Coordinates of C-alpha atoms in Angstrom, one line a residue:
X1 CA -20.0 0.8 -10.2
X2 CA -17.5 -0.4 -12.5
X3 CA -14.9 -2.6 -13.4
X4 CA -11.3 -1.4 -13.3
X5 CA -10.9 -2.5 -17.2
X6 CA -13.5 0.9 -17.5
X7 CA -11.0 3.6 -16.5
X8 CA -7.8 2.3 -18.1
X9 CA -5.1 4.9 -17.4
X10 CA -6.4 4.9 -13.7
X11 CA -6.2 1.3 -13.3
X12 CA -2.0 1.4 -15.1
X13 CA -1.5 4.2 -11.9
X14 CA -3.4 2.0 -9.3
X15 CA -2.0 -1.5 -10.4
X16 CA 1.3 -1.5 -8.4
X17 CA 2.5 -3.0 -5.3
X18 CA 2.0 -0.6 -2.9
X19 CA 3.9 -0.5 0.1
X20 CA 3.6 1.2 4.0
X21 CA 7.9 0.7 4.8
X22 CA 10.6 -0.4 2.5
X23 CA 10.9 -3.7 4.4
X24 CA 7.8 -5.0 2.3
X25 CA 6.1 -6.3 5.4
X26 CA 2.8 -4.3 4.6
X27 CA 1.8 -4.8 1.3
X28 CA -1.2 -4.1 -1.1
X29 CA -1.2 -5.2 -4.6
X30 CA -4.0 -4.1 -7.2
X31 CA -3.9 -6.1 -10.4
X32 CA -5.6 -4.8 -13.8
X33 CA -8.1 -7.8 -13.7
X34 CA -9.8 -7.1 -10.6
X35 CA -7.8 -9.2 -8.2
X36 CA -5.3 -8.7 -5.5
X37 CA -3.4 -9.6 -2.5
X38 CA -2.6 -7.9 0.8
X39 CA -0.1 -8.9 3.6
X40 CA 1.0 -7.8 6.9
X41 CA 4.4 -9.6 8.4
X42 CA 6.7 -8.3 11.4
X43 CA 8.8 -9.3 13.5
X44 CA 9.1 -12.6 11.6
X45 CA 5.3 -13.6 11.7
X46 CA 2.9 -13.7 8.9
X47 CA -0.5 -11.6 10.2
X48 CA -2.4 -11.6 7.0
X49 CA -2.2 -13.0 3.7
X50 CA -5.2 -13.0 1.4
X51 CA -6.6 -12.5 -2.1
X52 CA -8.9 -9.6 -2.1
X53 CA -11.2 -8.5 -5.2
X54 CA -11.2 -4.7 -5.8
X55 CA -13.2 -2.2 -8.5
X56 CA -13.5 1.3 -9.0
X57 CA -16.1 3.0 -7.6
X58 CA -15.7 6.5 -9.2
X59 CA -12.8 8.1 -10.7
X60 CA -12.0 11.3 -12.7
X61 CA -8.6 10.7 -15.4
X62 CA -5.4 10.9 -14.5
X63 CA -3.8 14.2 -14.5
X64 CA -0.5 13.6 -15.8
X65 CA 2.5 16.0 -17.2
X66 CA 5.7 16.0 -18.3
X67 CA 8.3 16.8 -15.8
X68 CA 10.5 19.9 -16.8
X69 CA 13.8 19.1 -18.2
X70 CA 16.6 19.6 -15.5
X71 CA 20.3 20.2 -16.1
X72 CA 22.3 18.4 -13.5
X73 CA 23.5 21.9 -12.4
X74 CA 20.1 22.9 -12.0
X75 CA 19.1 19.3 -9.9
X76 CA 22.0 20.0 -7.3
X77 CA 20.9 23.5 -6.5
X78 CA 17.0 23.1 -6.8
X79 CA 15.2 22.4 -3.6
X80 CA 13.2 18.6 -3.9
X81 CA 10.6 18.1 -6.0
X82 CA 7.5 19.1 -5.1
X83 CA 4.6 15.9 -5.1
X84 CA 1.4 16.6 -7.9
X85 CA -1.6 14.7 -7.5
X86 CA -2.1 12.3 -10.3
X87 CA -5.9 10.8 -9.8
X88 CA -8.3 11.0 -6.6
X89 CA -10.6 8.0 -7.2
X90 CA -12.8 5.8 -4.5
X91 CA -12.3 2.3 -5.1
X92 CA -14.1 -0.6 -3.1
X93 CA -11.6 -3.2 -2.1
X94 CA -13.0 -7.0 -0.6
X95 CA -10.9 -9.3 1.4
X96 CA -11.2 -12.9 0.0
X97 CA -11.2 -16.5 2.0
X98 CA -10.0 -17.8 -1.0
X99 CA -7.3 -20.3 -0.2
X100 CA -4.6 -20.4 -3.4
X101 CA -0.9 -19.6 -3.8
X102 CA -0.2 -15.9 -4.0
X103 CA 2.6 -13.9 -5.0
X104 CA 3.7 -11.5 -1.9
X105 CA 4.5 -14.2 -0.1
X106 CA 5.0 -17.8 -0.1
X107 CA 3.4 -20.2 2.7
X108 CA 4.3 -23.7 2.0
X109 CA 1.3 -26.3 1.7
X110 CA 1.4 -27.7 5.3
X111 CA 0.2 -23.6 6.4
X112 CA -2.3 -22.8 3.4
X113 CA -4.8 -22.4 6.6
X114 CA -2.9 -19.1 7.0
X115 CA -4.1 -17.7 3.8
X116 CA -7.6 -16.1 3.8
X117 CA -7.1 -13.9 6.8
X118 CA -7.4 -16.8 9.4
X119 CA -7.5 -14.1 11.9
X120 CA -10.4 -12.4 11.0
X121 CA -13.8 -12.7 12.1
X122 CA -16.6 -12.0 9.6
X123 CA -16.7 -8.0 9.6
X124 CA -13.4 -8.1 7.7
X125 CA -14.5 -9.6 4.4
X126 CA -17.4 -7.5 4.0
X127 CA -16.7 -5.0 0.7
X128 CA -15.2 -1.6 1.7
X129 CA -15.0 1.6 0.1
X130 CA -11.8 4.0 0.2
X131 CA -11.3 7.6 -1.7
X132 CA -7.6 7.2 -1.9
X133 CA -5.3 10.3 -3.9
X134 CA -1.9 8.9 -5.9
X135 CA 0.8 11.9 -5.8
X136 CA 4.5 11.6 -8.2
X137 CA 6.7 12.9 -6.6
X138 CA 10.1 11.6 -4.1
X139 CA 8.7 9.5 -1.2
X140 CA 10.0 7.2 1.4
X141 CA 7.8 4.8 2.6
X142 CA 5.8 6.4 6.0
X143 CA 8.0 3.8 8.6
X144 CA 11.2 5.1 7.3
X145 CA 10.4 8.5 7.7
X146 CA 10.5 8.3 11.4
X147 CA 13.9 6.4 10.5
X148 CA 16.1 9.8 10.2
X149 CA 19.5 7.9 10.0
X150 CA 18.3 4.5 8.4
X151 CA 19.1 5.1 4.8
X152 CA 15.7 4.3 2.8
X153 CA 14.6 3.9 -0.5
X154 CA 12.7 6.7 -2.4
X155 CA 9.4 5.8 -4.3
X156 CA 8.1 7.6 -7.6
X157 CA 4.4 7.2 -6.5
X158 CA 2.3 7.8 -2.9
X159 CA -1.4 6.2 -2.3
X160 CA -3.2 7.9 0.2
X161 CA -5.8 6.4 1.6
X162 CA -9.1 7.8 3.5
X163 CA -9.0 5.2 5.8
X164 CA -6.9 2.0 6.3
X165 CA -7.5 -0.8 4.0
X166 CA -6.2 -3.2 6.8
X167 CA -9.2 -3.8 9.0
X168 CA -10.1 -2.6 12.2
X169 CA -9.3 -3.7 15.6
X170 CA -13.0 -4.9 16.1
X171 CA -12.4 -6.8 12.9
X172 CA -9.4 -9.1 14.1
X173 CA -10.1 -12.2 16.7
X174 CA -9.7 -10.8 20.2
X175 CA -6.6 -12.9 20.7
X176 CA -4.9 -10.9 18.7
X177 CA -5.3 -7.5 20.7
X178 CA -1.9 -7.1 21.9
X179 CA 0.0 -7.9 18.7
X180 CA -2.9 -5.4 16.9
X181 CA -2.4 -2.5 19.8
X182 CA 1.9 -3.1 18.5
X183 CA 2.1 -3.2 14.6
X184 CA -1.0 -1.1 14.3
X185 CA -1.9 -2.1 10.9
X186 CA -5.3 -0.6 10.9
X187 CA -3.5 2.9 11.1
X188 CA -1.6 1.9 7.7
X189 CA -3.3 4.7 5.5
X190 CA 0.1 5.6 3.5
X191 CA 1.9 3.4 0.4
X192 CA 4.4 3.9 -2.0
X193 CA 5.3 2.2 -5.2
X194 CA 7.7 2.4 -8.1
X195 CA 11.1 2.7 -6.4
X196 CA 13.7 5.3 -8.2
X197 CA 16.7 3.8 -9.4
X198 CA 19.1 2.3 -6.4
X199 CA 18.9 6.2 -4.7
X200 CA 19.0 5.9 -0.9
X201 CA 18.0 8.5 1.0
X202 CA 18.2 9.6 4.6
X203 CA 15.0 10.7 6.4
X204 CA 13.9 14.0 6.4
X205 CA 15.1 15.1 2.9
X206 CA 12.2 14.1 0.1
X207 CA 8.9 14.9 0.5
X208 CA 6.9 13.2 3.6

């Protein structure tokens, strides 16, 4: 195995904030040293906010290539851009206890007990691998595209996962079953990252 600094045009596509709805409320961010943080928030509650550790597993190189010059004619008319794959990697991603500020979110001192997935039991920091693809192309985040007249923002990059990196239901104290069985965040498999310009978009009409 080896450390992200190993495969350095991978770990500039991977190190993003990565996104499953343009609301922010599920969130993974990969940072170039090895760190990162993941958070889950709806309906104004904070589910998970932790530092996790992550490192590439295996990975090939980015496939990267310029994008043909367009005339604006030529943009109106065309038909949306299709999505390439950039990288298919598997990366092993660990979900931290460690208790210190982070940068998604902020939780005042008198609730640092709610950083370090305080509703997790053991299973859930245990080191997990993923193969996850990143595609360039146009992409709303995968709430909003069940949003068909919610205008939404349109991402430059998609992370596709093999399996969510949120844990499983088995993984979360049983107390939490009916807010698990309603946000579903162990189905999250799909983020998005790099938002184009200020475009908004309405559902349907960039690639899904």
């Amino acid at each position: 195995m080896t450390s992200p600094s190993d495969h350095s045009a991978v770990v500039d596509l991977l190190c993003q904030s990565w996104q499953a709805d343009s609301f922010e409320g599920n969130v993974i961010l990969l940072n170039p040293d090895g760190t990162g943080e993941i958070v889950s928030r709806a309906e104004a509650n904070l589910w998970l906010a932790a530092h996790i550790s992550w490192k590439i597993v295996k990975s090939g190189g980015v496939q990267e290539t310029p994008a043909p010059t367009q005339s604006f004619l030529d943009k109106l008319i065309s038909s949306p851009p299709t999505s390439k794959v950039l990288v298919g990697t598997m990366i092993e991603i660990t979900i931290t206890k460690r208790q210190a500020p982070l940068s998604l979110v902020i939780i005042g001192a008198d609730h640092a007990n709610m950083i370090g997935g305080h509703l997790f039991l053991e299973s859930a920091f245990e080191p997990k691998q993923f193969n996850i693809t990143v595609e360039r192309g146009e992409f709303m985040a995968p709430l909003n595209v069940k949003s068909r007249y919610i205008p939404s923002p349109v991402f430059g990059l998609r992370m596709t996962f093999d399996k969510s990196p949120y844990p499983p239901m088995e993984s979360w104290i049983p107390e939490q079953a009916d807010m698990l069985e309603s946000i579903r965040q162990f189905e999250k498999t799909c983020f998005v990252a790099q938002r184009l310009d200020d475009t908004q978009r309405r559902g349907g009409c960039v690639s899904m």
